[in-house]
Amino acid sequence: MRKILIAIDGPAGSGKSTTAKLVARRLGYVYIDTGAMYRAMTLKVLTSKVDPANEQGVTELAKKTEISFVEGSDLRVMLDGADVTDAIRSEDVNGNVSLISSYPDVREIMVAKQRAIGAGKGCVMDGRDIGTVVFPDAELKFYMIADIMERAKRRQEELSDNGVELPIHQVVKELKERDRKDSTRDNSPLKKADDAIELDTTKLTIEEQVEIVLNYARDINVGSEGSVGKEEMQRK
Ligand code: DC
């Protein structure tokens, strides 16, 4: 069975992670949340004595950092052997992750890890630069977008699930600020790859988003569902 790499990029709250996770599960693929890697690195900086603004210090720290994923009923993010899945969703991390991920040497270290994890196996990887920089030859690329209010509502719910209650206007402000930083940085800015399929998820349910991606995957016959082509699916 042919195994491919599916790249899903887009701004925060566009539905990337939820979609990527479910698509990977349905295809029997590995799911890699690259945002979680930058978040874990940011958490490490915040809990160290290194000033987040000290690019050299942060880079040195990144060289000595182990980040990995453990797949079970959900994806756990490990930082130097400790489970940081919940800790990386804090407001403090949200506020500093764009700065840490703007450092070119930090990105180089993360991108090398991402290529090593994703190469040669069925993988769904989400982030900001997967289709443009990490795997420019990915067989399938998506660029997800959604209205700012819809994205803010999703992010507000995610924060609330983690015990943080914020008014919607503050979530909107933070998202806009992160969008601005992520898409204007010099190194690997957030942008749609020329050959990526744009998907506006504002009015889509999660199941619809997943089905759209799976239909494209079925068209090129991949994954554990790969032997069932789109036409066969329609005939059932
Ligand atoms: O997807 P997320 O919101 O968890 O990502 C957190 C931050 O990490 C995001 O604001 C920018 C950065 N990031 C990045 O620069 N490149 C990636 N491939 C993924 C995330």
CSV table of C-alpha atoms and ligand atoms in Angstrom, one decimal:
chain,number,residue,atom,x,y,z
A,1,MET,CA,0.0,0.0,0.0
A,2,ARG,CA,1.3,3.4,-0.9
A,3,LYS,CA,1.9,5.7,2.1
A,4,ILE,CA,2.1,9.4,1.6
A,5,LEU,CA,2.7,12.6,3.5
A,6,ILE,CA,-0.3,14.9,4.0
A,7,ALA,CA,0.6,18.5,4.9
A,8,ILE,CA,-2.0,20.7,6.6
A,9,ASP,CA,-1.0,24.4,7.1
A,10,GLY,CA,-3.0,27.4,8.3
A,11,PRO,CA,-3.5,29.9,11.0
A,12,ALA,CA,-4.4,29.1,14.6
A,13,GLY,CA,-8.0,27.9,15.0
A,14,SER,CA,-8.5,27.1,11.4
A,15,GLY,CA,-9.2,23.4,12.2
A,16,LYS,CA,-5.9,21.9,11.2
A,17,SER,CA,-5.1,19.9,14.3
A,18,THR,CA,-8.6,18.4,14.8
A,19,THR,CA,-8.8,17.4,11.1
A,20,ALA,CA,-5.2,16.1,10.9
A,21,LYS,CA,-5.6,13.9,14.0
A,22,LEU,CA,-8.8,12.3,12.7
A,23,VAL,CA,-7.5,11.9,9.1
A,24,ALA,CA,-4.4,10.2,10.5
A,25,ARG,CA,-6.6,7.8,12.6
A,26,ARG,CA,-8.8,6.9,9.7
A,27,LEU,CA,-5.8,6.2,7.4
A,28,GLY,CA,-3.8,4.4,10.0
A,29,TYR,CA,-1.1,7.2,9.7
A,30,VAL,CA,1.1,8.9,12.2
A,31,TYR,CA,0.0,12.4,13.2
A,32,ILE,CA,2.6,15.1,14.0
A,33,ASP,CA,1.5,18.4,15.5
A,34,THR,CA,4.5,20.7,14.7
A,35,GLY,CA,2.9,23.6,16.6
A,36,ALA,CA,3.2,21.4,19.8
A,37,MET,CA,7.0,21.1,19.1
A,38,TYR,CA,7.4,24.9,19.1
A,39,ARG,CA,5.2,25.1,22.1
A,40,ALA,CA,7.3,22.6,24.0
A,41,MET,CA,10.4,24.5,23.1
A,42,THR,CA,8.8,27.7,24.4
A,43,LEU,CA,7.8,26.0,27.6
A,44,LYS,CA,11.3,24.9,28.1
A,45,VAL,CA,12.6,28.5,27.7
A,46,LEU,CA,10.0,29.9,30.1
A,47,THR,CA,10.9,27.4,32.8
A,48,SER,CA,14.6,28.0,32.3
A,49,LYS,CA,16.7,31.0,33.2
A,50,VAL,CA,17.1,32.0,29.6
A,51,ASP,CA,15.5,35.2,28.5
A,52,PRO,CA,13.0,34.5,25.6
A,53,ALA,CA,14.5,37.5,23.8
A,54,ASN,CA,18.0,36.0,23.9
A,55,GLU,CA,18.2,34.3,20.5
A,56,GLN,CA,21.6,32.7,21.1
A,57,GLY,CA,20.7,31.4,24.5
A,58,VAL,CA,17.4,29.9,23.2
A,59,THR,CA,19.2,28.3,20.3
A,60,GLU,CA,21.7,26.7,22.7
A,61,LEU,CA,18.9,25.4,24.8
A,62,ALA,CA,17.1,24.0,21.7
A,63,LYS,CA,20.2,21.9,20.8
A,64,LYS,CA,19.9,20.2,24.2
A,65,THR,CA,16.2,19.5,24.0
A,66,GLU,CA,14.4,16.2,23.3
A,67,ILE,CA,10.9,16.5,22.0
A,68,SER,CA,8.8,13.5,21.0
A,69,PHE,CA,5.3,12.2,20.7
A,70,VAL,CA,3.7,9.2,22.3
A,71,GLU,CA,0.6,7.9,20.5
A,72,GLY,CA,-2.2,6.3,22.6
A,73,SER,CA,-5.8,7.2,22.9
A,74,ASP,CA,-4.6,10.8,22.3
A,75,LEU,CA,-1.3,12.3,21.3
A,76,ARG,CA,1.0,13.1,24.2
A,77,VAL,CA,3.8,15.6,23.8
A,78,MET,CA,7.0,14.7,25.7
A,79,LEU,CA,9.7,17.3,26.6
A,80,ASP,CA,13.0,15.8,27.9
A,81,GLY,CA,11.0,12.8,29.0
A,82,ALA,CA,8.2,14.6,30.8
A,83,ASP,CA,4.6,14.8,29.6
A,84,VAL,CA,3.8,18.5,28.8
A,85,THR,CA,0.7,17.9,26.7
A,86,ASP,CA,-1.4,20.2,28.9
A,87,ALA,CA,1.3,22.6,30.0
A,88,ILE,CA,2.0,23.8,26.4
A,89,ARG,CA,-1.5,25.2,26.0
A,90,SER,CA,-1.0,27.9,28.7
A,91,GLU,CA,-1.5,31.6,28.1
A,92,ASP,CA,2.2,32.2,28.8
A,93,VAL,CA,3.2,29.8,26.0
A,94,ASN,CA,0.6,31.3,23.7
A,95,GLY,CA,2.1,34.7,24.3
A,96,ASN,CA,5.8,33.7,23.6
A,97,VAL,CA,5.6,30.9,21.0
A,98,SER,CA,5.6,33.3,18.0
A,99,LEU,CA,8.9,34.8,19.2
A,100,ILE,CA,10.6,31.5,19.9
A,101,SER,CA,9.5,30.0,16.6
A,102,SER,CA,10.8,33.1,14.7
A,103,TYR,CA,14.4,32.2,15.4
A,104,PRO,CA,16.0,30.6,12.3
A,105,ASP,CA,18.3,28.2,14.2
A,106,VAL,CA,15.5,27.0,16.4
A,107,ARG,CA,13.4,26.3,13.3
A,108,GLU,CA,16.3,24.5,11.6
A,109,ILE,CA,16.5,22.1,14.6
A,110,MET,CA,12.7,21.5,14.7
A,111,VAL,CA,12.5,21.1,10.9
A,112,ALA,CA,15.2,18.4,11.0
A,113,LYS,CA,13.3,16.6,13.7
A,114,GLN,CA,10.0,16.8,11.7
A,115,ARG,CA,11.7,15.5,8.6
A,116,ALA,CA,13.2,12.6,10.5
A,117,ILE,CA,9.8,11.7,12.1
A,118,GLY,CA,7.7,12.1,8.9
A,119,ALA,CA,9.9,10.7,6.1
A,120,GLY,CA,9.0,7.5,4.4
A,121,LYS,CA,5.9,6.6,6.3
A,122,GLY,CA,2.2,7.5,6.2
A,123,CYS,CA,2.0,10.8,8.0
A,124,VAL,CA,-0.3,13.7,8.5
A,125,MET,CA,1.7,16.8,9.7
A,126,ASP,CA,0.1,20.1,10.6
A,127,GLY,CA,1.8,23.5,11.1
A,128,ARG,CA,2.6,26.7,9.3
A,129,ASP,CA,5.4,25.7,6.9
A,130,ILE,CA,4.9,22.0,6.2
A,131,GLY,CA,3.9,22.3,2.6
A,132,THR,CA,6.3,25.2,1.8
A,133,VAL,CA,9.5,24.2,3.7
A,134,VAL,CA,9.4,21.0,5.7
A,135,PHE,CA,7.9,18.7,3.0
A,136,PRO,CA,7.6,20.8,-0.2
A,137,ASP,CA,7.2,17.5,-2.1
A,138,ALA,CA,4.3,16.3,0.0
A,139,GLU,CA,1.8,14.4,-2.1
A,140,LEU,CA,-1.2,16.2,-0.7
A,141,LYS,CA,-1.2,19.8,0.7
A,142,PHE,CA,-4.0,21.7,2.4
A,143,TYR,CA,-4.2,25.3,3.5
A,144,MET,CA,-7.0,25.7,6.0
A,145,ILE,CA,-8.6,29.1,6.8
A,146,ALA,CA,-11.7,30.3,8.7
A,147,ASP,CA,-13.3,33.5,9.8
A,148,ILE,CA,-11.6,35.2,12.7
A,149,MET,CA,-14.7,35.1,14.9
A,150,GLU,CA,-15.1,31.3,14.3
A,151,ARG,CA,-11.4,30.7,15.0
A,152,ALA,CA,-11.6,32.8,18.2
A,153,LYS,CA,-14.7,30.8,19.4
A,154,ARG,CA,-12.8,27.5,18.8
A,155,ARG,CA,-9.7,28.8,20.6
A,156,GLN,CA,-11.8,30.1,23.5
A,157,GLU,CA,-13.4,26.7,23.9
A,158,GLU,CA,-9.9,25.0,23.8
A,159,LEU,CA,-8.7,27.4,26.5
A,160,SER,CA,-11.8,26.9,28.6
A,161,ASP,CA,-11.2,23.1,28.4
A,162,ASN,CA,-7.8,23.9,29.9
A,163,GLY,CA,-9.4,25.9,32.7
A,164,VAL,CA,-8.7,29.4,31.2
A,165,GLU,CA,-11.7,31.7,30.7
A,166,LEU,CA,-11.0,34.7,28.4
A,167,PRO,CA,-13.5,37.2,26.8
A,168,ILE,CA,-13.9,36.7,23.1
A,169,HIS,CA,-12.4,40.2,22.2
A,170,GLN,CA,-9.2,39.3,24.0
A,171,VAL,CA,-9.0,35.9,22.1
A,172,VAL,CA,-9.6,37.8,18.8
A,173,LYS,CA,-6.8,40.3,19.7
A,174,GLU,CA,-4.3,37.5,20.6
A,175,LEU,CA,-5.1,35.5,17.5
A,176,LYS,CA,-4.7,38.6,15.2
A,177,GLU,CA,-1.4,39.4,16.9
A,178,ARG,CA,-0.1,35.8,16.4
A,179,ASP,CA,-1.3,35.7,12.8
A,180,ARG,CA,0.6,38.9,12.1
A,181,LYS,CA,3.8,37.7,13.7
A,182,ASP,CA,3.6,34.2,12.1
A,183,SER,CA,2.9,35.5,8.6
A,184,THR,CA,5.4,38.5,8.6
A,185,ARG,CA,8.5,36.8,10.0
A,186,ASP,CA,11.4,36.5,7.6
A,187,ASN,CA,12.0,32.8,8.1
A,188,SER,CA,9.3,30.4,6.8
A,189,PRO,CA,6.3,32.6,7.3
A,190,LEU,CA,2.8,31.3,7.3
A,191,LYS,CA,1.7,31.2,3.7
A,192,LYS,CA,-0.2,29.0,1.3
A,193,ALA,CA,2.0,26.7,-0.9
A,194,ASP,CA,1.1,27.3,-4.6
A,195,ASP,CA,0.0,23.7,-4.9
A,196,ALA,CA,-2.0,23.5,-1.7
A,197,ILE,CA,-5.8,23.0,-1.7
A,198,GLU,CA,-7.5,25.9,0.2
A,199,LEU,CA,-10.2,24.8,2.6
A,200,ASP,CA,-12.4,27.3,4.3
A,201,THR,CA,-13.7,25.6,7.4
A,202,THR,CA,-15.9,28.4,8.7
A,203,LYS,CA,-19.2,26.6,7.9
A,204,LEU,CA,-17.9,23.0,7.9
A,205,THR,CA,-18.4,20.5,10.6
A,206,ILE,CA,-15.4,18.5,11.7
A,207,GLU,CA,-16.7,15.4,10.0
A,208,GLU,CA,-17.1,17.3,6.7
A,209,GLN,CA,-13.5,18.6,6.9
A,210,VAL,CA,-12.2,15.1,7.5
A,211,GLU,CA,-14.3,13.7,4.7
A,212,ILE,CA,-13.0,16.3,2.2
A,213,VAL,CA,-9.4,15.5,3.1
A,214,LEU,CA,-10.0,11.8,3.0
A,215,ASN,CA,-11.7,12.1,-0.4
A,216,TYR,CA,-8.6,13.7,-1.9
A,217,ALA,CA,-6.5,10.9,-0.3
A,218,ARG,CA,-8.8,8.2,-1.7
A,219,ASP,CA,-8.4,9.8,-5.1
A,220,ILE,CA,-4.7,9.0,-5.0
A,221,ASN,CA,-5.4,5.6,-3.4
A,222,VAL,CA,-3.5,5.7,-0.1
A,223,GLY,CA,-3.6,4.5,3.5
A,224,SER,CA,-5.6,1.7,5.0
A,225,GLU,CA,-8.7,3.0,3.3
A,226,GLY,CA,-6.7,3.5,0.1
A,227,SER,CA,-8.0,0.5,-1.8
A,228,VAL,CA,-11.5,2.0,-1.6
A,229,GLY,CA,-11.6,4.6,-4.3
A,230,LYS,CA,-14.0,7.5,-4.4
A,231,GLU,CA,-16.2,5.8,-7.1
A,232,GLU,CA,-16.5,2.7,-5.0
A,233,MET,CA,-17.4,4.7,-2.0
A,234,GLN,CA,-20.2,6.4,-3.9
A,235,ARG,CA,-21.5,3.1,-5.2
A,236,LYS,CA,-22.0,1.7,-1.6
B,1,DC,O1,-0.5,25.5,15.8
B,1,DC,P1,-0.2,26.2,17.1
B,1,DC,O2,-1.1,27.3,17.4
B,1,DC,O3,-0.2,25.2,18.2
B,1,DC,O4,1.3,26.7,16.9
B,1,DC,C1,1.9,27.5,17.8
B,1,DC,C2,2.9,28.4,17.2
B,1,DC,O5,4.0,27.7,16.7
B,1,DC,C3,2.4,29.3,16.1
B,1,DC,O6,1.9,30.5,16.6
B,1,DC,C4,3.6,29.5,15.2
B,1,DC,C5,4.5,28.3,15.5
B,1,DC,N1,4.6,27.3,14.5
B,1,DC,C6,5.5,27.5,13.5
B,1,DC,O7,6.1,28.6,13.4
B,1,DC,N2,5.7,26.6,12.5
B,1,DC,C7,5.0,25.4,12.5
B,1,DC,N3,5.2,24.5,11.6
B,1,DC,C8,4.0,25.2,13.5
B,1,DC,C9,3.8,26.2,14.5
